[in-house]
Tab-separated table of C-alpha atoms in Angstrom:
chain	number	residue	atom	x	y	z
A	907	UNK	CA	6.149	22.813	-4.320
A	908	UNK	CA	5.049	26.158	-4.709
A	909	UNK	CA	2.546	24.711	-8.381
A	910	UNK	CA	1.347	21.983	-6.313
A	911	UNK	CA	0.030	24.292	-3.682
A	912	UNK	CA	-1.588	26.905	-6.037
A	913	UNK	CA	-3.414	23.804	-7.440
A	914	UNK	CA	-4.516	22.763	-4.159
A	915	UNK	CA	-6.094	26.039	-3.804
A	916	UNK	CA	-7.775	26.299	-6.963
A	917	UNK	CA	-9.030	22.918	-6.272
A	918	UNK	CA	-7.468	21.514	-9.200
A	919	UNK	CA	-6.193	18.420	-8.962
A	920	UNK	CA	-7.687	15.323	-9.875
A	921	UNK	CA	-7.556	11.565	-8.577
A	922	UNK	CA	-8.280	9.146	-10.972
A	923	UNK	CA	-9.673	5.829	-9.045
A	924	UNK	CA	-11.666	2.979	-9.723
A	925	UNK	CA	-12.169	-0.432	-8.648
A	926	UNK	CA	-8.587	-1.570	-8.164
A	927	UNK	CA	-8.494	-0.589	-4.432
A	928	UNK	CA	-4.805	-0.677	-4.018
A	929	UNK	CA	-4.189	1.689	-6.748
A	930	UNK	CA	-6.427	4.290	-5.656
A	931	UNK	CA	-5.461	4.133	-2.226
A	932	UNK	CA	-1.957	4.763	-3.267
A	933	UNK	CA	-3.241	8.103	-5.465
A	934	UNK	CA	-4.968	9.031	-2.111
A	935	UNK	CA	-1.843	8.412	-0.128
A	936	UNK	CA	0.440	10.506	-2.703
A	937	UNK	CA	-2.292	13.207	-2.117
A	938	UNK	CA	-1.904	12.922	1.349
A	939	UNK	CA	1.635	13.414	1.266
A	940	UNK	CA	1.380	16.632	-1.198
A	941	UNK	CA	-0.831	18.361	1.081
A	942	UNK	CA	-3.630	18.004	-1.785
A	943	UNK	CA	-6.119	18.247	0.632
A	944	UNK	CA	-8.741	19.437	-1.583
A	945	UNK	CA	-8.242	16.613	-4.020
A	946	UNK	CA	-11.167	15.791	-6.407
A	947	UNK	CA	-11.623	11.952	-6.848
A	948	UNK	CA	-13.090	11.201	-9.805
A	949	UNK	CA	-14.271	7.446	-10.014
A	950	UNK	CA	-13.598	5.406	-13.564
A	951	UNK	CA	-16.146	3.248	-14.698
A	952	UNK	CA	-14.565	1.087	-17.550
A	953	UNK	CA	-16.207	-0.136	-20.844
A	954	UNK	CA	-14.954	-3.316	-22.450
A	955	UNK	CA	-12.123	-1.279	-24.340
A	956	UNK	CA	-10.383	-1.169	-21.490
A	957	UNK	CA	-9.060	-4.558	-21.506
A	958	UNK	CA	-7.551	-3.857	-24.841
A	959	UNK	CA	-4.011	-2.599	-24.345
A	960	UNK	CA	-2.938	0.872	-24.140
A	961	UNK	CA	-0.961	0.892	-27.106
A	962	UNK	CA	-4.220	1.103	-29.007
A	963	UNK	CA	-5.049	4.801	-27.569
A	964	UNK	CA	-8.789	3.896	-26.916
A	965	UNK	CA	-8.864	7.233	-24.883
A	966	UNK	CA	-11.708	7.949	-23.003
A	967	UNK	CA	-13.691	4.647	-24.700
A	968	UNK	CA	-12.449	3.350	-22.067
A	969	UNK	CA	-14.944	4.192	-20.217
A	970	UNK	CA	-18.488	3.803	-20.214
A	971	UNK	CA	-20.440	6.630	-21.587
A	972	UNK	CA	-21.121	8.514	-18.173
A	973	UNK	CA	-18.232	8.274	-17.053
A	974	UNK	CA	-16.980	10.015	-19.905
A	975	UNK	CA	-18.923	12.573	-20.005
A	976	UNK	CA	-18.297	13.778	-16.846
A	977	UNK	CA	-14.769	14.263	-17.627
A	978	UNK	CA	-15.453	16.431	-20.468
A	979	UNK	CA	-16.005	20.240	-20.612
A	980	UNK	CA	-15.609	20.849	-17.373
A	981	UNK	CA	-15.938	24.772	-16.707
A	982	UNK	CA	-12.334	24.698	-14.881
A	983	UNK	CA	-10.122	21.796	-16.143
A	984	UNK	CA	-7.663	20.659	-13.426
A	985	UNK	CA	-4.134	21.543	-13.215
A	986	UNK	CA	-2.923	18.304	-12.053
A	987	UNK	CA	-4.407	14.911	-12.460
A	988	UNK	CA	-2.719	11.783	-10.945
A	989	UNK	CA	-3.697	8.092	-12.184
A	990	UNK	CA	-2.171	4.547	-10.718
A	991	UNK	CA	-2.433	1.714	-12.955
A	992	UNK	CA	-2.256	1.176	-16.560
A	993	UNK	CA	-6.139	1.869	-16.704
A	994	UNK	CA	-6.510	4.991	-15.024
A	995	UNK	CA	-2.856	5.846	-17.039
A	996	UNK	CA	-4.812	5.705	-20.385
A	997	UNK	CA	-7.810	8.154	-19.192
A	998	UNK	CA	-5.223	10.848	-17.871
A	999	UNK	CA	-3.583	10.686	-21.340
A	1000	UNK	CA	-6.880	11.558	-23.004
A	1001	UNK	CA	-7.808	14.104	-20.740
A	1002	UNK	CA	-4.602	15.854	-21.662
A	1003	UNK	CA	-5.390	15.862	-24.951
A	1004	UNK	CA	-8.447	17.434	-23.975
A	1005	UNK	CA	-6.808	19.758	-21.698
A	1006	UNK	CA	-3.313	20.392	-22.772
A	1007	UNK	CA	-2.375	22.356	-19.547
A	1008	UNK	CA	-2.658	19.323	-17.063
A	1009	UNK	CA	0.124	18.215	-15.777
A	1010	UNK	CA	0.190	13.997	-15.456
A	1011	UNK	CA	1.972	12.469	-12.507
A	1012	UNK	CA	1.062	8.347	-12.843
A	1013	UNK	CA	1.479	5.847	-9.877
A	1014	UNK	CA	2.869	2.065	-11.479
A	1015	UNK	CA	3.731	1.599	-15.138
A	1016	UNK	CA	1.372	3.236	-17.679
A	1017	UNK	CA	1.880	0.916	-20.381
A	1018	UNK	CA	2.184	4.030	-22.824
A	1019	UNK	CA	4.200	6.687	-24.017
A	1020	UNK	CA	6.352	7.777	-20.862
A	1021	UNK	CA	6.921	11.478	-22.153
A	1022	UNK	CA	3.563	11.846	-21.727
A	1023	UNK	CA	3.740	12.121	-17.696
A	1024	UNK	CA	5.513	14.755	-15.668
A	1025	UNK	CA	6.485	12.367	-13.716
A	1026	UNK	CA	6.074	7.986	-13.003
A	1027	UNK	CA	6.267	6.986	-9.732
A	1028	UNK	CA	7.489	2.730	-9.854
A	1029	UNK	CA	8.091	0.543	-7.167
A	1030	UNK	CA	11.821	0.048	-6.540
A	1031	UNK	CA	11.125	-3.816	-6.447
A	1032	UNK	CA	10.115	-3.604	-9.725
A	1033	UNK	CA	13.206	-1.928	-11.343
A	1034	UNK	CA	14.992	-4.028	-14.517
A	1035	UNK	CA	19.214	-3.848	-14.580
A	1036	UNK	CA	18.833	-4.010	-18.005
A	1037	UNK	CA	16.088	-1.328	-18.551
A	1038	UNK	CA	17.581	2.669	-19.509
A	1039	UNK	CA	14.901	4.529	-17.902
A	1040	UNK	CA	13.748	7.924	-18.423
A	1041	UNK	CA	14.721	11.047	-16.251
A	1042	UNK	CA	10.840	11.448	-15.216
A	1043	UNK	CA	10.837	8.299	-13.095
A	1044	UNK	CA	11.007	7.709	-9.817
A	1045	UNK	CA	11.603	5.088	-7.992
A	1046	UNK	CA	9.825	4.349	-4.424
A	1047	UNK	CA	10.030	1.691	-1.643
A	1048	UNK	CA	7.017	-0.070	-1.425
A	1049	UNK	CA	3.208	1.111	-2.051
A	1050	UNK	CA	2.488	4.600	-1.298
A	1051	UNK	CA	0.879	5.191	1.810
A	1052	UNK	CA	0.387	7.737	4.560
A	1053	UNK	CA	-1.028	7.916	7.848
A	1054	UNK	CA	-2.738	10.756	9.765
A	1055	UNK	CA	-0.882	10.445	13.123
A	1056	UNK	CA	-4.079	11.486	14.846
A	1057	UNK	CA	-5.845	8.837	13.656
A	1058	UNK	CA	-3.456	6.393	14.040
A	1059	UNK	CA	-3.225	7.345	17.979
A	1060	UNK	CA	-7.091	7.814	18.274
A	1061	UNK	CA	-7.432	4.030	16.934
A	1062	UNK	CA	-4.961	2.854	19.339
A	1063	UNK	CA	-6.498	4.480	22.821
A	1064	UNK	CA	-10.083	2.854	21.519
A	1065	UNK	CA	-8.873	-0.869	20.805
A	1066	UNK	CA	-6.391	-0.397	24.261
A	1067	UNK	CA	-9.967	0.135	25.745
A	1068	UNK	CA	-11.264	-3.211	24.882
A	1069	UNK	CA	-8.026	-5.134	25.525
A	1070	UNK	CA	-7.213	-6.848	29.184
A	1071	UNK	CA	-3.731	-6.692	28.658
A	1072	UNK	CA	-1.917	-3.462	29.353
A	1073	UNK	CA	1.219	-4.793	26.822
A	1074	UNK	CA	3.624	-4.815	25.619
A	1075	UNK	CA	1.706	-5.503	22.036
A	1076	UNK	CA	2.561	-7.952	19.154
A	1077	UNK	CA	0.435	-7.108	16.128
A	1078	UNK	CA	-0.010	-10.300	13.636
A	1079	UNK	CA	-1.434	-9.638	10.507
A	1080	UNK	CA	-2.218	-12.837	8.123
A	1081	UNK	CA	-1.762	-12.286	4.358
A	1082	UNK	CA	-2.401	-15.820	2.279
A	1083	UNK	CA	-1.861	-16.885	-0.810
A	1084	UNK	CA	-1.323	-14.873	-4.020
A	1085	UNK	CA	-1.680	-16.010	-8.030
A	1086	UNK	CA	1.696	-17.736	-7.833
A	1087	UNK	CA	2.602	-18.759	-4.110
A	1088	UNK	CA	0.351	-20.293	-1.765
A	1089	UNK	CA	0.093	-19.946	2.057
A	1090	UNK	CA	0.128	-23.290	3.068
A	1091	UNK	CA	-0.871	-24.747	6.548
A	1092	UNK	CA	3.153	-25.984	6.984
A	1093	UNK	CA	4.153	-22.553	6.398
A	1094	UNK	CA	1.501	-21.013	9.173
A	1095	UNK	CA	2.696	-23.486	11.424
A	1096	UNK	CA	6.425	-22.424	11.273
A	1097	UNK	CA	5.352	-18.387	11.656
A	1098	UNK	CA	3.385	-19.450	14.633
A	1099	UNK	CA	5.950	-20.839	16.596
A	1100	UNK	CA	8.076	-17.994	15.592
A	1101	UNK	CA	5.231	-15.680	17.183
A	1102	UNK	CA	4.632	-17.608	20.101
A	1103	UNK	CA	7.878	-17.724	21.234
A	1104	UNK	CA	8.502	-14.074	20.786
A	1105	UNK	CA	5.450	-13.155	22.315
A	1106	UNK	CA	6.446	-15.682	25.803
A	1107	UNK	CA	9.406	-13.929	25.439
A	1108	UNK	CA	8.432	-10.525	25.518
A	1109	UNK	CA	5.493	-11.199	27.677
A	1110	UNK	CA	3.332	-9.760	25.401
A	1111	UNK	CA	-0.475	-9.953	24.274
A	1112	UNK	CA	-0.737	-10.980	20.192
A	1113	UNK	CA	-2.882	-8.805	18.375
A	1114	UNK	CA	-3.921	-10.839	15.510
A	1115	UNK	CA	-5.831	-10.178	12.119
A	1116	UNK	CA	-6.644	-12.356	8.941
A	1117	UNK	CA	-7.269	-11.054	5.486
A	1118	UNK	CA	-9.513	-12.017	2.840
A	1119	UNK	CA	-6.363	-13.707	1.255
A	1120	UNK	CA	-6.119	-16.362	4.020
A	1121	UNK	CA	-6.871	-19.812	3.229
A	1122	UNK	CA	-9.866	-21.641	5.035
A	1123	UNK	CA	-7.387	-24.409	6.154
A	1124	UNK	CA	-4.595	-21.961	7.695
A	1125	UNK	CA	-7.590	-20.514	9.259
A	1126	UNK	CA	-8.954	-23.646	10.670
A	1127	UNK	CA	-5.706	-23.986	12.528
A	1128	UNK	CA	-5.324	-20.673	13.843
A	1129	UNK	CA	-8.251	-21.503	15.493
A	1130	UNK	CA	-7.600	-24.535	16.907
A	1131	UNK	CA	-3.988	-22.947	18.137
A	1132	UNK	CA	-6.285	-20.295	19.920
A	1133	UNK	CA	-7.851	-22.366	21.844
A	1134	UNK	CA	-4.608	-23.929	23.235
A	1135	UNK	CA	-2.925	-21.106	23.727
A	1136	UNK	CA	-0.842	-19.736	26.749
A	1137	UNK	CA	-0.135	-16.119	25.094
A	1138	UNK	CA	-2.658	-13.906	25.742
A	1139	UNK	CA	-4.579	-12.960	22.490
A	1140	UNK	CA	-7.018	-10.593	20.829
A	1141	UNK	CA	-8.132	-11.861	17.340
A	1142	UNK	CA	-10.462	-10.308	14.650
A	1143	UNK	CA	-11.818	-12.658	11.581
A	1144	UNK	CA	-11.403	-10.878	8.715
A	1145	UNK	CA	-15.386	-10.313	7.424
A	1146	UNK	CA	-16.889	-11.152	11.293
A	1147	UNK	CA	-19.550	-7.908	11.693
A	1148	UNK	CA	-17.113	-6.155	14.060
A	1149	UNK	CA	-15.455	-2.845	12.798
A	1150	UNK	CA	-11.992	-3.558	11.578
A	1151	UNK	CA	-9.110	-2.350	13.856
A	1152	UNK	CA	-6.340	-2.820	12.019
A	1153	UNK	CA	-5.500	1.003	12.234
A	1154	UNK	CA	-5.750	0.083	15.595
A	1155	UNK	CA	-3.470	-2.464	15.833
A	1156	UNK	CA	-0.855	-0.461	13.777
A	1157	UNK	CA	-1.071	2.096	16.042
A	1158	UNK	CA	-0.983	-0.048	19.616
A	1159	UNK	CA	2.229	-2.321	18.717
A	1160	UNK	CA	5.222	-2.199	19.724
A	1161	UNK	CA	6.561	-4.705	17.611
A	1162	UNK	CA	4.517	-6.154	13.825
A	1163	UNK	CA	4.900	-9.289	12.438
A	1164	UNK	CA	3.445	-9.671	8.897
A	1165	UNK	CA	3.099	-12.008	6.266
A	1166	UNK	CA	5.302	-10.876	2.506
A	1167	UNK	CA	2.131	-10.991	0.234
A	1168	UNK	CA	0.989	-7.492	0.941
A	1169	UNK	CA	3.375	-5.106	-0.104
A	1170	UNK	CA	0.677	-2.428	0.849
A	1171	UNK	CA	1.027	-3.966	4.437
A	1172	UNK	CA	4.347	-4.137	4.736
A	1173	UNK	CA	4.832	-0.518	3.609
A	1174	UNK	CA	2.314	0.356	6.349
A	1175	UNK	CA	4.122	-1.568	8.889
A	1176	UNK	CA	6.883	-0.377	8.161
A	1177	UNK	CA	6.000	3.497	7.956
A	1178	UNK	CA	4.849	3.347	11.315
A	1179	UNK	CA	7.769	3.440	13.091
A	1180	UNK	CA	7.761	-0.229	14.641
A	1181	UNK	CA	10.084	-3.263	14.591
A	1182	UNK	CA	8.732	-4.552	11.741
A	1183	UNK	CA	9.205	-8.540	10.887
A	1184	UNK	CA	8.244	-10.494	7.641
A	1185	UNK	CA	7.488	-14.412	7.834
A	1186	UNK	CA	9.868	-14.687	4.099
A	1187	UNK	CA	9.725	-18.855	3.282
A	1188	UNK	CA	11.884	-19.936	0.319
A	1189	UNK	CA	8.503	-21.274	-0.877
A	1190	UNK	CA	8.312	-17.719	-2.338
A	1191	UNK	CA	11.651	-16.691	-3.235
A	1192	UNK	CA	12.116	-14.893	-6.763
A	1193	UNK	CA	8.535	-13.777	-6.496
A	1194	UNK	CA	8.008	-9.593	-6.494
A	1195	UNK	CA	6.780	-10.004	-2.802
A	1196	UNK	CA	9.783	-11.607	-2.344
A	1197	UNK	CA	11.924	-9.160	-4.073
A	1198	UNK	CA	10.440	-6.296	-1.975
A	1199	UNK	CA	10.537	-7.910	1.244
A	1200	UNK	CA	14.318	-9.021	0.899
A	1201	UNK	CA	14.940	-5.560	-0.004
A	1202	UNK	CA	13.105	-4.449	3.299
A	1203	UNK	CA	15.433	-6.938	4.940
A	1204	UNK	CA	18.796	-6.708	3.752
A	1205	UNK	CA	18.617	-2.566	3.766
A	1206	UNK	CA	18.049	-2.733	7.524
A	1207	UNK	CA	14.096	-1.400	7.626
A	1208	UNK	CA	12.553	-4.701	9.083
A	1209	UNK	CA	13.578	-8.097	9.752
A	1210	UNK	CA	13.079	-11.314	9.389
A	1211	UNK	CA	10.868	-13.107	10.931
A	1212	UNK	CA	12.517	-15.681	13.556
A	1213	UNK	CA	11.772	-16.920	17.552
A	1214	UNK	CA	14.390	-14.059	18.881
A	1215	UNK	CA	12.993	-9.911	18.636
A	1216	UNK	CA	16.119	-8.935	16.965
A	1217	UNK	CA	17.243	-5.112	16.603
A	1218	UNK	CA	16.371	-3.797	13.530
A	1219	UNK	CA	18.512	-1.050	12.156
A	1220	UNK	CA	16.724	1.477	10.531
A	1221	UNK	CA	13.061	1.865	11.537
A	1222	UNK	CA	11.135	4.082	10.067
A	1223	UNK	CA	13.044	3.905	6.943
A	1224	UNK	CA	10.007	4.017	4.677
A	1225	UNK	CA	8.750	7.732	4.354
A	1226	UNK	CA	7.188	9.916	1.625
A	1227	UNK	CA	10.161	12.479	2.160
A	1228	UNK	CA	11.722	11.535	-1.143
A	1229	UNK	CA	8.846	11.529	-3.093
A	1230	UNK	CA	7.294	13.943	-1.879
A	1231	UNK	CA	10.701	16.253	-3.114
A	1232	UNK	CA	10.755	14.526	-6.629
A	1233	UNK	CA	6.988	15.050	-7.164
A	1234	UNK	CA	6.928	18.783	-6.306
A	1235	UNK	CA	10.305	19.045	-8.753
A	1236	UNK	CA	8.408	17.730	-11.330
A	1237	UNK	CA	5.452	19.456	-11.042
A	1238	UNK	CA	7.415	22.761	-11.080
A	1239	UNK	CA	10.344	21.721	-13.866
């Protein structure tokens, strides 16, 4: 721990992001759990090179000529540069070429030469039987995230604020439909009815929020189940001019119910602290949301969705503990 701190210091450590959103918010979360509070992001814009695959070594041509630039002879090089994604993987292995002191630690596969990393952070779901991996990987539940407990609390006394309902609280959040499985309007029906009759049970108010991955048609019913509805409800349309309060609504449950699309979500869910419980169909099943969520299941950190709030065994299970150990090891081996 002690090199990661010194780094922080110096301000010298570097977070590759760019336009895939869920990979830079994971490099922000792993800097968030290092204490790398004076993190430098540095934002990738790609050239067309960067679609070829990293076996080729483009280097920094993968990136458009600004971009590059700015990465080059800088008066203090970092000490520590952390990439997520195969793209951003390919730009930290040219910079340490360029800087052969920087130590790499990559978030998801890199699609090139492991050795090259201190460390490579993959998600458990993800793991092969078959595969002999090397001793600088690390495997982690889930995305990476993190959560300022401040913030989390702050967000939950201002949506309380605007609510009628003094709880208990059921947050709902909507995923949809991904390349390979579909949210259909069958599906949506059968987590509703699981929702509504925990909520009667519980006597609780239904915080609900859609995502841009939710169909128009499981929308259109949502709606129309609204309208109906005995359970008291708050509901935010994902995209309506409002601010979102989904840090809000993580931090006002008491209990989540989530969709298995997002493993982001789920993570988050399930980092908070709450009874966490995923809507799983069989629609899905051999699918890597699938795979993750089962594994969130059968290890005792949420469960599955049903009509009944069932115990769940070991909440809280997902922390950055672990990884926050074997990145700090690495970093000093």
């Amino acid at each position: 721990m002690a090199r990661a701190k010194k780094a922080q210091q110096k301000g010298g450590v570097w977070l590759l992001v760019d336009k895939y959103v869920g990979n830079s918010n994971q490099a922000r979360a792993l800097a968030r759990i290092m204490g790398w509070d004076h993190a430098e992001e540095k934002l990738l814009e790609y050239s067309n090179l960067a679609l070829l695959p990293n076996f080729l070594q483009v280097g920094l041509s993968s990136l458009d000529k600004s971009t590059a630039a700015l990465l080059r002879g800088v008066q203090e090089p970092p000490k520590i540069i952390v990439s997520a994604g195969r793209r951003a993987a390919c730009v930290a292995v040219a910079l340490k070429k360029l800087y052969p002191g920087v130590k790499l630690v990559q978030i998801m596969g890199p699609q090139c030469g492991f050795h090259n990393f201190s460390i490579i952070i993959l998600p458990e779901h993800d793991r092969k039987a078959w595969v002999r991996y090397p001793s600088n990987v690390h495997f982690h539940h889930g995305a990476i995230v993190h959560f300022d407990p401040k913030n989390l609390a702050n967000a939950a006394d201002e949506l309380r604020k605007r609510l009628q309902h003094k709880g208990p609280y059921i947050t709902l959040l909507l995923g949809g439909s991904t390349k390979n499985t579909p949210f259909t309007i069958e599906q949506f029906r059968e987590l509703w009815a699981h929702a509504s009759a925990c909520a009667s049970t519980a006597g609780a108010m239904l915080l609900i929020s859609s995502s841009r991955r939710t169909p128009p048609g499981v929308l259109a019913v949502l709606e129309r189940e609204l309208r109906t509805s005995q359970t008291p409800y708050y509901y935010y349309a994902y995209g309506s001019p409002e601010p979102n309060p989904y840090l809000g609504m993580l931090g006002l449950a008491d209990y989540m119910m989530i969709t298995a699309d997002s493993i982001s979500m789920c993570s988050e869910c399930c980092l908070t602290g709450k009874p966490t419980y995923i809507y799983l169909p069989d629609a899905i099943k051999g699918s890597k949301h699938w795979r993750f969520a089962h594994g969130l299941i059968v290890s005792g950190q949420a469960g599955r969705l049903s009509n009944k709030l069932t115990p769940i065994a070991k909440i809280g299970g997902l922390t950055g503990d672990g990884l926050q150990k074997a990145v700090s090891k690495a970093l000093i081996d």
